[in-house]
Coordinates of N, CA and C in Angstrom, one line a residue:
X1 N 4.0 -36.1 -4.0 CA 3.3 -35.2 -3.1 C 3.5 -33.8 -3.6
X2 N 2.4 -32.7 -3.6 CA 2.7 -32.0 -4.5 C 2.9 -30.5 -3.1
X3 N 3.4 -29.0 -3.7 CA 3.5 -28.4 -2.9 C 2.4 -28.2 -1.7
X4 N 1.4 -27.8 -1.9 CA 0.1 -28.1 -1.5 C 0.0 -28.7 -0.3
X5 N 0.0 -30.1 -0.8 CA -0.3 -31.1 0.2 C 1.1 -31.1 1.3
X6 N 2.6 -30.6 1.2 CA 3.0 -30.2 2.2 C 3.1 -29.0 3.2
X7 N 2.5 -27.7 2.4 CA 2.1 -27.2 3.2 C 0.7 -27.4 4.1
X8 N 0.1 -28.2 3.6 CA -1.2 -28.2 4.5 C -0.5 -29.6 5.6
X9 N 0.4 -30.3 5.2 CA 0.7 -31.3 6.7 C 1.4 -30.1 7.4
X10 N 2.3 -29.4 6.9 CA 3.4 -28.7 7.8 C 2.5 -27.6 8.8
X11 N 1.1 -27.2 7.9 CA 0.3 -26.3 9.2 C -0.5 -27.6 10.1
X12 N -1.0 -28.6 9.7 CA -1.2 -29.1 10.7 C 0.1 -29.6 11.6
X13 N 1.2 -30.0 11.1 CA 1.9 -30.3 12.4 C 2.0 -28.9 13.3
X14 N 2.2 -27.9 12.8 CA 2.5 -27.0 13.9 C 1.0 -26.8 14.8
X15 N -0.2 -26.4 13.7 CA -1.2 -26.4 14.8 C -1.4 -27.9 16.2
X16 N -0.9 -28.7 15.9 CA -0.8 -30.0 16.7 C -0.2 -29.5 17.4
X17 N 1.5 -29.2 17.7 CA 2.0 -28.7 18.3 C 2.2 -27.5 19.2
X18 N 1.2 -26.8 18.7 CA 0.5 -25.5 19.3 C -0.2 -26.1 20.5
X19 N -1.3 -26.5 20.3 CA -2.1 -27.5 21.1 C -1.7 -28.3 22.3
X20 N -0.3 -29.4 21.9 CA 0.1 -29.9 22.8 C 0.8 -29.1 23.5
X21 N 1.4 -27.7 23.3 CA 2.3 -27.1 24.1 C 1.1 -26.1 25.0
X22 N 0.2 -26.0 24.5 CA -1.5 -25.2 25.4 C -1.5 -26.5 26.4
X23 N -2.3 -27.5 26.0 CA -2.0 -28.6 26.6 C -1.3 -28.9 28.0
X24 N 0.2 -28.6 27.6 CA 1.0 -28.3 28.6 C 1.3 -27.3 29.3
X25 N 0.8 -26.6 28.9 CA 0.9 -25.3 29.9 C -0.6 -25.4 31.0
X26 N -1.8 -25.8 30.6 CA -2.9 -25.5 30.6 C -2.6 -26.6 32.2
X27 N -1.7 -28.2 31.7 CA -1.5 -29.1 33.0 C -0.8 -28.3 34.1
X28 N 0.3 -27.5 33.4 CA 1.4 -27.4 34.5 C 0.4 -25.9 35.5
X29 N -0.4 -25.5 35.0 CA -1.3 -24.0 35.6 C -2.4 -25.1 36.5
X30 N -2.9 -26.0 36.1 CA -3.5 -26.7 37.0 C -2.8 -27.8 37.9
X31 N -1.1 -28.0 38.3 CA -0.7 -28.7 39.0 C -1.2 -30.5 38.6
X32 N -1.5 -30.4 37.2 CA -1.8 -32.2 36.8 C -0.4 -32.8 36.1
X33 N 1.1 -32.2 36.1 CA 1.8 -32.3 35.1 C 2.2 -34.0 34.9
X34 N 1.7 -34.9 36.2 CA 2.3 -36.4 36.1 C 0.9 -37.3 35.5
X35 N 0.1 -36.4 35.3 CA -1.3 -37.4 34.6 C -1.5 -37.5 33.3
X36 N -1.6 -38.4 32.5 CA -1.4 -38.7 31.2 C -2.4 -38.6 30.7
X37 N -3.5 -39.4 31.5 CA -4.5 -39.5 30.6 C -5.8 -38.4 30.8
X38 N -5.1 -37.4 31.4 CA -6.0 -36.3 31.5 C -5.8 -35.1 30.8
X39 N -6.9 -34.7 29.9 CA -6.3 -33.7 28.7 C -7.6 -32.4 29.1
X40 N -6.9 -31.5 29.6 CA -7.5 -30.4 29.7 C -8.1 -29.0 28.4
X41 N -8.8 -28.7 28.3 CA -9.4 -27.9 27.0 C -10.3 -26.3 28.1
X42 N -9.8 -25.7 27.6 CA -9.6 -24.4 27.8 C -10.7 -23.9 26.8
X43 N -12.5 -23.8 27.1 CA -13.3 -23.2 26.1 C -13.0 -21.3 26.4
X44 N -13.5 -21.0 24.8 CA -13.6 -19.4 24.8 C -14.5 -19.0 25.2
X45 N -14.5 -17.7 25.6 CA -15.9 -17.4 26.6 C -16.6 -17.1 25.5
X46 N -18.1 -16.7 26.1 CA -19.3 -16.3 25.1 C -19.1 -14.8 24.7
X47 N -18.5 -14.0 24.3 CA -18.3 -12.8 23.3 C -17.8 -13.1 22.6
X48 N -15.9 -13.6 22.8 CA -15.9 -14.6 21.8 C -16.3 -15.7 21.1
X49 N -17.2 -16.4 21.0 CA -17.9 -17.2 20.2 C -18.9 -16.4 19.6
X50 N -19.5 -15.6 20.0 CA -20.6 -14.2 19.7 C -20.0 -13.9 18.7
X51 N -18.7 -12.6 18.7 CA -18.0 -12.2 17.9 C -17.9 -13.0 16.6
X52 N -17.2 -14.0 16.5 CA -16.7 -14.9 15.6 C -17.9 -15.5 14.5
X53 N -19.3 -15.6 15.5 CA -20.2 -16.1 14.9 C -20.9 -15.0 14.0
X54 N -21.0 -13.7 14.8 CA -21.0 -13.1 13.7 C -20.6 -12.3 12.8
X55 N -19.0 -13.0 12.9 CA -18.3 -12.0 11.4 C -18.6 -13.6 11.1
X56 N -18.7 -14.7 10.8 CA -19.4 -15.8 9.9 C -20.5 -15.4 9.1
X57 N -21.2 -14.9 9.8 CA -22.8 -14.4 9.1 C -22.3 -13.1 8.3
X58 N -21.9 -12.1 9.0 CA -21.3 -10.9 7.7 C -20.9 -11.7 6.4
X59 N -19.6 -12.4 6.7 CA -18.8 -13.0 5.7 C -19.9 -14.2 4.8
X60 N -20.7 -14.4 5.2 CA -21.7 -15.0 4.3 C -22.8 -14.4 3.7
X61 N -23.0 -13.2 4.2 CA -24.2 -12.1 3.6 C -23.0 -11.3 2.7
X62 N -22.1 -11.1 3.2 CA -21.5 -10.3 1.9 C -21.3 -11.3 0.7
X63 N -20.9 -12.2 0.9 CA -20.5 -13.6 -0.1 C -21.6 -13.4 -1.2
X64 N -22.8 -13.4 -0.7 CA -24.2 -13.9 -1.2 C -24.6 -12.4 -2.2
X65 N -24.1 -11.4 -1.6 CA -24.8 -10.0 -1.5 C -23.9 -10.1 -3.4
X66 N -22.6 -10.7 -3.3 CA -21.5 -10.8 -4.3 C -22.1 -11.3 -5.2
X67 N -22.2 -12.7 -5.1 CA -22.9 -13.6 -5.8 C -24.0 -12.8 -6.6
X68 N -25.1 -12.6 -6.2 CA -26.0 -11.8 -6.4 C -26.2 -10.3 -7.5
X69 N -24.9 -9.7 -7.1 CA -24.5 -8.7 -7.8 C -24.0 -8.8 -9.4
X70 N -23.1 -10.3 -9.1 CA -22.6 -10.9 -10.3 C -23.6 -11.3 -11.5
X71 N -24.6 -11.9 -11.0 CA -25.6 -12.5 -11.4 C -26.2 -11.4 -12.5
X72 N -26.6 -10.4 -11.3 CA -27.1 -9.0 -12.1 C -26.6 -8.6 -13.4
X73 N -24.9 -8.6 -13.2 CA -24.4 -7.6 -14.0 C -24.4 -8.9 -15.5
X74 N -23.8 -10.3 -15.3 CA -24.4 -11.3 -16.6 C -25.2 -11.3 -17.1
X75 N -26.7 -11.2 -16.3 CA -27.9 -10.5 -16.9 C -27.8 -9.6 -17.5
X76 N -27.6 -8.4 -17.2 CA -27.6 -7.1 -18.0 C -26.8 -7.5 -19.4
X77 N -25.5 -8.0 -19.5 CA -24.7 -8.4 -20.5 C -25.4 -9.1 -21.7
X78 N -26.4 -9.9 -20.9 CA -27.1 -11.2 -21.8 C -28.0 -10.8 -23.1
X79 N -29.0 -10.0 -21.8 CA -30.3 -9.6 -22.3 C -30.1 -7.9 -22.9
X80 N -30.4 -7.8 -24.0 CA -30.5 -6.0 -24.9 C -31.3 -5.3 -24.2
X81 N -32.1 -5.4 -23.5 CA -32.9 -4.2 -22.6 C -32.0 -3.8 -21.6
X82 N -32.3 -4.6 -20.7 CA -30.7 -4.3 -19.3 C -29.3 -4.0 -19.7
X83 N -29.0 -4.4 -20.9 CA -27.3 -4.0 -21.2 C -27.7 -2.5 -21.8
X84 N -28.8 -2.3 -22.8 CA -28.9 -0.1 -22.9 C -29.1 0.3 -21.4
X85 N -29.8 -0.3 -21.0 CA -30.0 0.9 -19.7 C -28.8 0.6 -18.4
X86 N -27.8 -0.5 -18.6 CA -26.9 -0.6 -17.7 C -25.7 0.2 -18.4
X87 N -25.7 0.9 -19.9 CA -24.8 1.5 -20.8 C -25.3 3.2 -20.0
X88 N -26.3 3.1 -20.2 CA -26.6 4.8 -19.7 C -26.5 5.1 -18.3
X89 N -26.4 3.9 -17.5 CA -26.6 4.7 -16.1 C -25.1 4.8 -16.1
X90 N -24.3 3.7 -16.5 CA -22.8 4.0 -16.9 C -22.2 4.9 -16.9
X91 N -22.9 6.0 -18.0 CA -22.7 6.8 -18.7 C -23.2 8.1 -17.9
X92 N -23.8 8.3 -17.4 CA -24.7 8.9 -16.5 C -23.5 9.1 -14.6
X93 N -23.3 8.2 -14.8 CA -22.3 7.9 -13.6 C -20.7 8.1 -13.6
X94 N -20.1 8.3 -14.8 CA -19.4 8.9 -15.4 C -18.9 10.4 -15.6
X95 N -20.1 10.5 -16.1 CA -20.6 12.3 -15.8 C -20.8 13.1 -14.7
X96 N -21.6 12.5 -13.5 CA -21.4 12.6 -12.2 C -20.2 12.7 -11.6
X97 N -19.1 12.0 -11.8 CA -18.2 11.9 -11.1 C -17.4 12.7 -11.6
X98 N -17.2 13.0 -12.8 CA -16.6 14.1 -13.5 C -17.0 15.7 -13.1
X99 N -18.1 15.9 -12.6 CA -19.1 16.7 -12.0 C -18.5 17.5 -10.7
X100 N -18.8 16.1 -10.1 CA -18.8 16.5 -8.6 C -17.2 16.1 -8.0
X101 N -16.3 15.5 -8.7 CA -15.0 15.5 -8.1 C -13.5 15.5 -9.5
X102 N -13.7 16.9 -9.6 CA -13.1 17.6 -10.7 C -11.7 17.4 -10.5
X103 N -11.1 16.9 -9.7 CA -9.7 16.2 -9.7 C -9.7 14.9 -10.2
X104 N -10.4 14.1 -10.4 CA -10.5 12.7 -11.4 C -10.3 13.7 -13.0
X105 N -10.7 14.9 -13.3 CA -10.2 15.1 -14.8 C -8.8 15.1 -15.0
X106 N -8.1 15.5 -14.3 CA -7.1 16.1 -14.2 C -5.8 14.9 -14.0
X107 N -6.7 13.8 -13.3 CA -6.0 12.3 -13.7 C -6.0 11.3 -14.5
X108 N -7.4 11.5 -14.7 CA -7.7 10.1 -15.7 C -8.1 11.2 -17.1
X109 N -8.9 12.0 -17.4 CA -8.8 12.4 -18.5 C -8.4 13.7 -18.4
X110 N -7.7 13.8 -19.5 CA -6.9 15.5 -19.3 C -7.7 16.0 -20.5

């Protein structure tokens, strides 16, 4: 068994045991503590599931937006038309920044 695979049982036992001790708290708050076969589940309200759902969708439009970007910049690498004009705006962007925030000279090129 490799490291890996015991860290992922050792977070599932604790999350189990997270659970069962929610679990038990969740009986002993509703006065059920001698019933066994009754398992109480505590849902999140609807902002939270709102929320959550939509940092999922951010975290997958940025993912994509990545993906996407990557894609661009291999292209430009690939093909000789897009890698000169991805050299000049480079180059162009470089000058700019050198331009407009004159303390980058003074660190990176002296």
């Amino acid at each position: 068994m490799n490291v890996f695979t015991k860290r992922t049982q050792k977070r599932k036992q604790k999350r189990l045991k997270r659970k069962s001790l929610e679990t038990e708290r969740l009986k002993a708050q509703h006065g059920l503590q001698d019933s066994t076969d009754i398992i109480i589940v505590e849902h999140s309200n609807t902002l939270t599931v709102m929320i959550q759902a939509a940092g999922q969708i951010v975290r997958f439009l940025a993912a994509t937006i990545f993906v996407g970007f990557c894609l661009l910049g291999l292209a430009s690498v690939c093909f000789p038309g897009p890698r000169k004009e991805m050299v000049e705006i480079g180059i162009a962007l470089i000058t700019q920044l050198r331009e407009y925030l004159p303390f980058l000279n003074v660190i990176f090129w002296r």
